Short mmCIF file of C-alpha atoms in Angstrom, two decimals:
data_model
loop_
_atom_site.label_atom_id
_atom_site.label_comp_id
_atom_site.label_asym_id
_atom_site.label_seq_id
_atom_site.Cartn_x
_atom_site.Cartn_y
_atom_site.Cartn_z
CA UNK A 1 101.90 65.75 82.53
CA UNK A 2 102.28 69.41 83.78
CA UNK A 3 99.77 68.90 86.35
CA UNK A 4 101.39 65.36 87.91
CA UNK A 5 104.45 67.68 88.19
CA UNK A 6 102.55 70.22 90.01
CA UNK A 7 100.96 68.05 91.81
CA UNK A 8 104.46 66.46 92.59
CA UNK A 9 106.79 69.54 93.41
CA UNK A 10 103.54 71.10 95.53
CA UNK A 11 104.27 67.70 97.70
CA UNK A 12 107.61 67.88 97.91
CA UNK A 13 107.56 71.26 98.97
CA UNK A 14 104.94 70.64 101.68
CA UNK A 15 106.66 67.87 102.76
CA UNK A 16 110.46 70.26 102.87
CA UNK A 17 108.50 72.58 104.78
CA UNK A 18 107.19 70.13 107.40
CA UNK A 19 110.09 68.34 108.31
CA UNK A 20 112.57 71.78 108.25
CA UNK A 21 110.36 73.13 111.23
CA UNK A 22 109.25 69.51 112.67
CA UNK A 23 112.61 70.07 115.09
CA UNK A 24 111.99 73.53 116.61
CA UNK A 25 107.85 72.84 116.48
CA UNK A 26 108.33 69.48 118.79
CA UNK A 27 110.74 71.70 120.87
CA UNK A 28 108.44 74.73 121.63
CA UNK A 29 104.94 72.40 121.62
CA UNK A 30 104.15 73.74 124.45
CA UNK A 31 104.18 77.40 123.36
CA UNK A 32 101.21 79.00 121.73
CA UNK A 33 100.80 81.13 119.33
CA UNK A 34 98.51 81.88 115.71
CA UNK A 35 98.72 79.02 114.07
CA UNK A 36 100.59 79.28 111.25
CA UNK A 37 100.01 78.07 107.13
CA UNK A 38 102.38 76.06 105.45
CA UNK A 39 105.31 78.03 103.83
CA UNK A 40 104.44 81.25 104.80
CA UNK A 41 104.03 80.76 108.23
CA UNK A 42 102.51 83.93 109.60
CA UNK A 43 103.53 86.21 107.05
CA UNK A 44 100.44 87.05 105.61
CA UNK A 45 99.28 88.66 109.14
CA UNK A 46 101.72 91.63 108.28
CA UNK A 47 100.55 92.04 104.97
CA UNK A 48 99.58 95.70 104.04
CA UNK A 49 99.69 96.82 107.51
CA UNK A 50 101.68 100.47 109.00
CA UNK A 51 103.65 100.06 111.87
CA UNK A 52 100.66 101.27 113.91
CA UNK A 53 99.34 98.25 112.90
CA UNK A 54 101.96 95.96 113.50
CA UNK A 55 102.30 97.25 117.06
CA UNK A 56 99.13 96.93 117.98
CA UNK A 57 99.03 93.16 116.62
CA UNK A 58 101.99 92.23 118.81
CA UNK A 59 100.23 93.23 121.61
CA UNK A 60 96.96 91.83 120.85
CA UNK A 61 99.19 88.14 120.09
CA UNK A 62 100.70 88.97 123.89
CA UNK A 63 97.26 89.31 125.54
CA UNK A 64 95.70 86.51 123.58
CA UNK A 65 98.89 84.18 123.84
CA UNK A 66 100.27 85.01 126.85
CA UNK A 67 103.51 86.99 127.81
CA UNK A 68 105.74 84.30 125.33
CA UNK A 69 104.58 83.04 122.15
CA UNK A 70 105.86 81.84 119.12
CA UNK A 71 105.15 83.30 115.08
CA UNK A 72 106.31 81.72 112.14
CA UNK A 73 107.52 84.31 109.27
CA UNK A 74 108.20 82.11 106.09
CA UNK A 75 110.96 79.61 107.30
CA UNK A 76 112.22 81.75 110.36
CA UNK A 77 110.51 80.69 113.64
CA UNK A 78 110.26 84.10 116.43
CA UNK A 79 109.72 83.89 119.78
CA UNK A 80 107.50 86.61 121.38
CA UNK A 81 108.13 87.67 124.88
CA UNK A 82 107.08 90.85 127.06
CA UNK A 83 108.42 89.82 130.46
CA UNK A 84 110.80 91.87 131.68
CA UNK A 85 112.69 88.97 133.71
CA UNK A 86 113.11 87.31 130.15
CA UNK A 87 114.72 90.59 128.82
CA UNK A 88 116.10 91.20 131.63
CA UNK A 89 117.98 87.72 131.35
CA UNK A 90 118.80 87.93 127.26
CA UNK A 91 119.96 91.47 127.58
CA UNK A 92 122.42 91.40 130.42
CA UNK A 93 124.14 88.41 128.74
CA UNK A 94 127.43 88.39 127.43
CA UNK A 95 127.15 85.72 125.17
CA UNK A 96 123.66 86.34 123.44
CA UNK A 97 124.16 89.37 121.48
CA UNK A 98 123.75 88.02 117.67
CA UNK A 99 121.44 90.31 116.38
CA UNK A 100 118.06 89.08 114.44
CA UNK A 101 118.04 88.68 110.72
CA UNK A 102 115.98 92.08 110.56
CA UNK A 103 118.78 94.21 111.20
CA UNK A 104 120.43 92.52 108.12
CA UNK A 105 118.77 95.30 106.55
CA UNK A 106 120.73 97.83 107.66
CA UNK A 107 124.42 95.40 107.02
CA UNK A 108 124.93 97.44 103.40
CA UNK A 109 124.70 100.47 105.30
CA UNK A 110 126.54 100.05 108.82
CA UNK A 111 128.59 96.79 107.49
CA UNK A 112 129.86 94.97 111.28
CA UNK A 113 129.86 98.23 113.58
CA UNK A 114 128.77 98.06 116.81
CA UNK A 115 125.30 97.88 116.56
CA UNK A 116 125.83 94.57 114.02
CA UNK A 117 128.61 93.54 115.06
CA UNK A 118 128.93 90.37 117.60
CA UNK A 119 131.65 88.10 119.38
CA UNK A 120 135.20 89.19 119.55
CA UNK A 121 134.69 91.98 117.07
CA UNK A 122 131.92 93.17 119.24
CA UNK A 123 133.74 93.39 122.67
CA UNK A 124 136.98 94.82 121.25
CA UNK A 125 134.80 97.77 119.37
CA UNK A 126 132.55 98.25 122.74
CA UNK A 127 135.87 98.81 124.99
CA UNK A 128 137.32 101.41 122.45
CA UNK A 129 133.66 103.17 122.17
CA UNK A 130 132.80 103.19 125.64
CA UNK A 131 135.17 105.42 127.32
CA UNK A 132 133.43 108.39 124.57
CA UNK A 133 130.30 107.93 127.09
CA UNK A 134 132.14 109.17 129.70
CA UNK A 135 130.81 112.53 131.57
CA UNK A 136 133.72 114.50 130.83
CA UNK A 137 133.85 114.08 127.20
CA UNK A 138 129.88 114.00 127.03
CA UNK A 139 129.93 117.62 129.34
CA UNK A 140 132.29 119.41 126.43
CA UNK A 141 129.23 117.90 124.09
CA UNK A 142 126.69 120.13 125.68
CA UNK A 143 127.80 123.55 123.72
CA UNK A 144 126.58 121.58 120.61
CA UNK A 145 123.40 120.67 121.91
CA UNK A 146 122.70 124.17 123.29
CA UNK A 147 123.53 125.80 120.08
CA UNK A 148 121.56 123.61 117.88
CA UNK A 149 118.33 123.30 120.07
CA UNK A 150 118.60 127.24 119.61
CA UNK A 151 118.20 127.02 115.99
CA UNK A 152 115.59 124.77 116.12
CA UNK A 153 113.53 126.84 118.41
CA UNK A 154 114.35 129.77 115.53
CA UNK A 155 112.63 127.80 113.68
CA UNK A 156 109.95 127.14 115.32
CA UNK A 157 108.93 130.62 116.50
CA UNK A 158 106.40 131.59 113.66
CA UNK A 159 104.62 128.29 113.99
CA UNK A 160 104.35 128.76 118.21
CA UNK A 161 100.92 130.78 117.67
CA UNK A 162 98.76 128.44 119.73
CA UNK A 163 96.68 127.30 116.84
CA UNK A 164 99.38 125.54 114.23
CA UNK A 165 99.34 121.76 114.33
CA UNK A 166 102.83 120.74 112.95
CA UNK A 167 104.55 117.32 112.08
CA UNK A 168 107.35 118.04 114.86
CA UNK A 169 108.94 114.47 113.89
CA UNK A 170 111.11 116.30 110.88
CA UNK A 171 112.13 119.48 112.45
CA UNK A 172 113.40 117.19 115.34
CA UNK A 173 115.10 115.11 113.08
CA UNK A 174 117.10 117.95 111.36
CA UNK A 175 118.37 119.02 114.42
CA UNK A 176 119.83 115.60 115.70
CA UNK A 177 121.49 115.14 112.19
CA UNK A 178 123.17 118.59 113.10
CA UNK A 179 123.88 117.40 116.69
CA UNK A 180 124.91 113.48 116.18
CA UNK A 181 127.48 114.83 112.85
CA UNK A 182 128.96 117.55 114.75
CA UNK A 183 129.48 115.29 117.77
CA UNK A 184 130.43 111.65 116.06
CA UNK A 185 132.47 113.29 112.97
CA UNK A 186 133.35 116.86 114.20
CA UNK A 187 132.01 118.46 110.90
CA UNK A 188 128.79 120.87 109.92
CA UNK A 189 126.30 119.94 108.14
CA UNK A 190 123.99 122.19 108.56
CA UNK A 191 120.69 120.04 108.55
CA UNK A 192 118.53 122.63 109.81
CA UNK A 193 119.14 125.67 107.32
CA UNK A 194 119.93 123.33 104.32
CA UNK A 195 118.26 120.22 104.46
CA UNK A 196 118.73 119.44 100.42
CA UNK A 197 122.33 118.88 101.46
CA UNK A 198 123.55 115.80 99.29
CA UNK A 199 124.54 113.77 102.93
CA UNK A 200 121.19 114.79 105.11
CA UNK A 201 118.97 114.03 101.64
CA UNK A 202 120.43 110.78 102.03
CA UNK A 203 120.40 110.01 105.52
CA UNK A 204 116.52 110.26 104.97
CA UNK A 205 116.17 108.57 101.53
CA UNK A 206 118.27 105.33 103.37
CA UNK A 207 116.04 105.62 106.95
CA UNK A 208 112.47 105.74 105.32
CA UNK A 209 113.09 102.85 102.36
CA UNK A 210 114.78 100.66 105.58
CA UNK A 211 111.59 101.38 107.54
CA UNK A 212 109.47 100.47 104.41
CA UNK A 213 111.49 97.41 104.42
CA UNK A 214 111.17 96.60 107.94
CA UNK A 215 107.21 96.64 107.62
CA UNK A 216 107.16 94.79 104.16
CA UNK A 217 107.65 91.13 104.99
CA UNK A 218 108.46 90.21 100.85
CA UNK A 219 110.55 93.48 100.74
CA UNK A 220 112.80 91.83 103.33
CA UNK A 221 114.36 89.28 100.60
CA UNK A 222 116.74 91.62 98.14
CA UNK A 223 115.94 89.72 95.10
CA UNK A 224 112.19 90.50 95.38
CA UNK A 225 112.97 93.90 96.45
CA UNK A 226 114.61 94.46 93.48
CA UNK A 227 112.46 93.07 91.32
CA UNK A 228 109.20 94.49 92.44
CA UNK A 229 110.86 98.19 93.66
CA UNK A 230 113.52 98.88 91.35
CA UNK A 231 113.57 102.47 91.90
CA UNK A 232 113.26 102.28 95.86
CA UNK A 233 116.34 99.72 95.59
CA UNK A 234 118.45 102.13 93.31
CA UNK A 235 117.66 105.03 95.49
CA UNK A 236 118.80 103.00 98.81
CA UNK A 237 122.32 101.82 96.91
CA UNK A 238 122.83 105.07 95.42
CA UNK A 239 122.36 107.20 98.99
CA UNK A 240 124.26 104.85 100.81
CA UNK A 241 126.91 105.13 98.14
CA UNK A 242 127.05 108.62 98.61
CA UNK A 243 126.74 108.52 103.00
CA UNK A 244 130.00 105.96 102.76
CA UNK A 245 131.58 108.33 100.25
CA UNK A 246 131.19 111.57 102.14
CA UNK A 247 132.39 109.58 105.45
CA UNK A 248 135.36 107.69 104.03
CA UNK A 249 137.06 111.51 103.09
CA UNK A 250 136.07 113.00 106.12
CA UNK A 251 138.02 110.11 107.88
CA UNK A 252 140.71 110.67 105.17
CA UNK A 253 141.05 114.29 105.79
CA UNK A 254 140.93 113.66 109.54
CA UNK A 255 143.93 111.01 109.54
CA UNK A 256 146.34 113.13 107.62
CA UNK A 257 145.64 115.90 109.83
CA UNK A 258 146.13 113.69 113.01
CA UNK A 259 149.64 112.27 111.27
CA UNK A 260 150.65 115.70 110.40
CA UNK A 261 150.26 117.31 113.73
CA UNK A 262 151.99 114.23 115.32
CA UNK A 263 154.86 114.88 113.08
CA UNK A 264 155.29 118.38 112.97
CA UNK A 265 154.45 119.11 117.13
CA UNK A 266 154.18 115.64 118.82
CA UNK A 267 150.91 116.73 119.35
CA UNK A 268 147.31 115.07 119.03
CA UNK A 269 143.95 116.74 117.51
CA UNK A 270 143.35 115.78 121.51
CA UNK A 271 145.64 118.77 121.76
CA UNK A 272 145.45 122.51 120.55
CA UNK A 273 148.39 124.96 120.17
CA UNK A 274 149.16 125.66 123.99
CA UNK A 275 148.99 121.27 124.67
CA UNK A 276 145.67 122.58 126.35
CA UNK A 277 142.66 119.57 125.83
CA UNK A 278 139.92 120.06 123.32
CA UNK A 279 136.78 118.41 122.27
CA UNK A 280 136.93 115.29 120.13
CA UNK A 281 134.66 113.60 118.29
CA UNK A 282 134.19 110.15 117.92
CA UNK A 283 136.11 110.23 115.31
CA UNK A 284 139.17 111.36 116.57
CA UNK A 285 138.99 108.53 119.27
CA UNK A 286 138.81 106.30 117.11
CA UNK A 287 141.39 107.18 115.05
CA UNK A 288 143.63 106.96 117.76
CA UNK A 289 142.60 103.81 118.92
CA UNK A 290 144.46 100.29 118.59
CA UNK A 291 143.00 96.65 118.87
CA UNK A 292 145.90 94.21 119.62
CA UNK A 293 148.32 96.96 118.90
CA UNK A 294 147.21 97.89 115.44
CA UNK A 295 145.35 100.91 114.37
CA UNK A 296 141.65 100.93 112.96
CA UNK A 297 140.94 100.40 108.98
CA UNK A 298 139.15 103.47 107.63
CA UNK A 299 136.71 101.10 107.05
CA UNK A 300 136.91 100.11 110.82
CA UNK A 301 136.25 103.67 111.87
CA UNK A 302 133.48 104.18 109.13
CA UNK A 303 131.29 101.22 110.26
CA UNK A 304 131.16 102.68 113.83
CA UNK A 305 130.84 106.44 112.56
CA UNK A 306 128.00 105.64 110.16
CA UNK A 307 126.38 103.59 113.05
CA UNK A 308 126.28 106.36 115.30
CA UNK A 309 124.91 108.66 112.54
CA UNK A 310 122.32 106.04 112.34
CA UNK A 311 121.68 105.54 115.71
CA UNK A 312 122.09 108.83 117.34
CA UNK A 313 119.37 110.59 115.03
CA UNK A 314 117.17 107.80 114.25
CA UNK A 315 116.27 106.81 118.47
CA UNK A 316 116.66 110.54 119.84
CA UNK A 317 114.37 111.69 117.02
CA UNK A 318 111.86 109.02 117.82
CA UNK A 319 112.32 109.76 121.66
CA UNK A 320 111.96 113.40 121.87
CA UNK A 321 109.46 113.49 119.15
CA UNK A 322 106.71 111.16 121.59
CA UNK A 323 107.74 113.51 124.77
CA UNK A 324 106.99 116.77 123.29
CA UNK A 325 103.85 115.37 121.68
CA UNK A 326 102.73 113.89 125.63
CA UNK A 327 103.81 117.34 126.95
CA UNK A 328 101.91 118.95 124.48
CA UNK A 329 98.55 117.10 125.44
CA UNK A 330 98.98 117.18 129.21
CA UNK A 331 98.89 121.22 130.52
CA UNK A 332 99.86 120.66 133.84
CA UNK A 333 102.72 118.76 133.29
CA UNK A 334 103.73 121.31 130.65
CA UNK A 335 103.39 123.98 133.12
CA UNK A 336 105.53 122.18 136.18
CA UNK A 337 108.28 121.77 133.63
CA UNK A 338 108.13 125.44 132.31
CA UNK A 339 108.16 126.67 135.91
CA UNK A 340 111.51 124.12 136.71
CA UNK A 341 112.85 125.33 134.21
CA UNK A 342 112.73 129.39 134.97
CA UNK A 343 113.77 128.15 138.56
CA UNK A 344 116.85 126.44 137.33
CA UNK A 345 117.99 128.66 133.96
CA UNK A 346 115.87 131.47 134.65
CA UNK A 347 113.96 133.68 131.58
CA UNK A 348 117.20 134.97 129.78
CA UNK A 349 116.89 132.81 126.27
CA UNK A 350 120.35 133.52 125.17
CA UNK A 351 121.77 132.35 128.38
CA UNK A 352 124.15 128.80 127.74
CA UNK A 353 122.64 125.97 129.31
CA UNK A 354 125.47 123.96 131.07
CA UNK A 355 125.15 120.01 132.19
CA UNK A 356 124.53 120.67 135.86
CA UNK A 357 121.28 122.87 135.14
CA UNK A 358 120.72 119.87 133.22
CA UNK A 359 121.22 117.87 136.36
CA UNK A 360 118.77 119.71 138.26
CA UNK A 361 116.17 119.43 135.95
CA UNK A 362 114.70 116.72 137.81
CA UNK A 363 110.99 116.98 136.77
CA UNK A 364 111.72 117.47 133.57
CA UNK A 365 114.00 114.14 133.76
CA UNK A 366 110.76 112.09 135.79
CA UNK A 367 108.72 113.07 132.39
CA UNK A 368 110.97 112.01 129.65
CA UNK A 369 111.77 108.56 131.21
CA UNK A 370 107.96 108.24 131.62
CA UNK A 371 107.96 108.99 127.99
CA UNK A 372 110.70 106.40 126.57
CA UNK A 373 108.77 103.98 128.87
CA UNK A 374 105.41 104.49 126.89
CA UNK A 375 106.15 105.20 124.24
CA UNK A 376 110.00 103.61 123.81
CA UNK A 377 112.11 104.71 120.82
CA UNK A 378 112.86 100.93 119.87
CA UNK A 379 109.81 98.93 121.11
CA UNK A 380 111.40 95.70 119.77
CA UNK A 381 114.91 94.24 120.72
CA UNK A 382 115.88 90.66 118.08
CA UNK A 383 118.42 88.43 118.84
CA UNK A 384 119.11 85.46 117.26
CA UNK A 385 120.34 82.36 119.46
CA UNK A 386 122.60 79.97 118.91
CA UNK A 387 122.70 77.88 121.93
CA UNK A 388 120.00 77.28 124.80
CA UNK A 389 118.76 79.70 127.05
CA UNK A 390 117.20 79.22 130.33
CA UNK A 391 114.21 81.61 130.14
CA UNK A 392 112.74 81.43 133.60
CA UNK A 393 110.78 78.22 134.25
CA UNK A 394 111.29 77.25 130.38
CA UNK A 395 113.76 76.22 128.26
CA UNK A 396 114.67 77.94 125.25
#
């Protein structure tokens, strides 16, 4: 009896699984790819491999496949491409900017920011952010940058002997946390002389189990994440508990100083004693920003705050971590750059470095773009469509 059942639910699941994909298989027929095994698709391909790994498969499918191909990960079907004309067309759209369900794994910790966010929601947040990019409010930024690259170098001095191999990936790390809080939510946290602090404990604990995730195919479903990693599932909820926490007062804090200076001067935290212009974070921006006439939630302002904490360490980590590490193995590169820059700042280490020597660092600038193009801080862009796409000579 138990094994007609078997033998009967192991049919009926087949036969689910067939005619759920029968649609979008008959659609891209003509696209190859590894064939894929019932259920699982191609899931078992990622099984038990790093990122390294994973990489290096992707590119392997491209060469084998061709520049578009298609993968089948359980019930989710992925198309594959490497032309730049095809991400050239998806990216400069309007309309296609649904993310992929990957970056569901970062929803409980960014919620519907900009990164996640899409339609209305997305435009309406974009126009208020944008205008923080400008070169004005990015030029009064450069004091921060200065003063924490400083301490970095600090620490780096002992290590400098010629000899030391170090893991520069952390150290860099540190010092955007520093940067990207002191910038996005105008507060210290002081990453690089006490990284045990509650927040920048955190902010790790939440980016390495979401990487884990990202790799681990099963680990991707929350119910078998929390079964088979209970402690790696508490420690995510529990750290993100704390990063929305320590967020949600600084916002608090922030807003009844902005509503107290409004009511006791007429004047904004845009504004210091004399009405003269100061530096604001993204934070204050938002705070005194309006969609259709209304002001931003707290919640509002913490989705796009957290996602710039997010983004602004995880990517410039990853970025200046893979340029220092080329510089490091190509001498003569290392040498034009160390000669630019003497030319343009000169030797004196406690001089300020201001945006136009940045500007005329134009070696230095040739190198790290060649860098982001090797080795690029997010080698893989998902979106998820929900209407055709003409794709070149294909449809899609």
């Amino acid at each position: 009896m138990f094994l007609e059942f078997f033998i009967v639910f192991v049919t009926l699941l087949l036969l689910w699984d067939y005619l759920s994909k029968k649609r979008r298989n008959d659609m891209l027929s003509y696209m190859d790819g590894p064939k894929p095994l019932p259920i699982v698709g191609n899931a078992l391909a990622y099984r038990g491999q790093n990122p390294e790994e994973i990489m290096n498969f992707i590119t392997n499918n491209s060469k084998k496949y061709g520049g578009m191909y298609r993968v089948w990960i359980l019930q989710q079907l992925a198309v594959f491409s490497s032309d730049p004309r095809d991400i050239e067309v998806i990216l400069s759209s309007p309309q296609h900017i649904t993310k992929n369900n990957l970056y569901e794994l970062l929803h409980s910790w960014l919620g519907t920011g900009l990164l996640m966010s899409t339609g209305k929601k997305w435009h309406s947040r974009r126009k208020i952010i944008t205008p923080t990019f400008h070169f004005k409010i990015l030029e009064q930024f450069v004091e921060i940058f200065d003063q924490q690259s400083s301490v970095m170098v600090k620490r780096l001095t002992d290590k400098a002997d010629g000899k030391t191999a170090i893991n520069i990936f952390p150290i860099i790390c540190s010092m955007a946390l520093d940067i990207i809080a002191e910038t996005a939510m105008g507060v210290m946290i002081n990453a690089q002389s006490n990284p045990k602090f509650p927040y920048v404990q955190a902010v790790f604990h939440v980016t390495n189990i979401t990487a884990r995730r990202f790799i681990n195919v099963w680990h991707r479903i929350n119910w078998i994440f929390r079964l088979t990693a209970p402690s790696d599932y508490k420690l995510l909820n529990d750290s993100i508990k704390l990063m929305h926490n320590f967020t949600e007062n600084i916002i608090m804090e922030r807003r009844e100083a902005l509503q107290k200076s409004l009511a006791e001067n007429g004047k904004s935290l845009e504004e210091d004693e004399l009405g003269q212009k100061k530096r604001m974070a993204l934070l204050d921006v938002l705070l005194q920003s309006t969609i259709s006439g209304a002001p931003l939630s707290n919640e509002d302002i913490r989705e796009e705050v957290d996602t710039f904490m997010f983004e602004g360490h995880d990517t410039t980590t990853s970025g200046i971590s893979f340029a220092l590490c080329l510089i490091s193995r190509h001498a003569e590169v290392q040498k034009k750059i160390f000669e630019e820059i003497l030319e343009v700042i000169g030797s004196d280490k406690e001089r300020p470095v201001s945006l136009r020597d940045l500007g005329e660092l134009k070696y230095l600038e040739c190198v790290i773009k060649e860098s982001l193009r090797l080795y690029p801080p997010v080698p893989m862009i998902g979106r998820y469509f929900t209407e055709d796409i003409d794709i070149l000579t294909e449809g899609l």
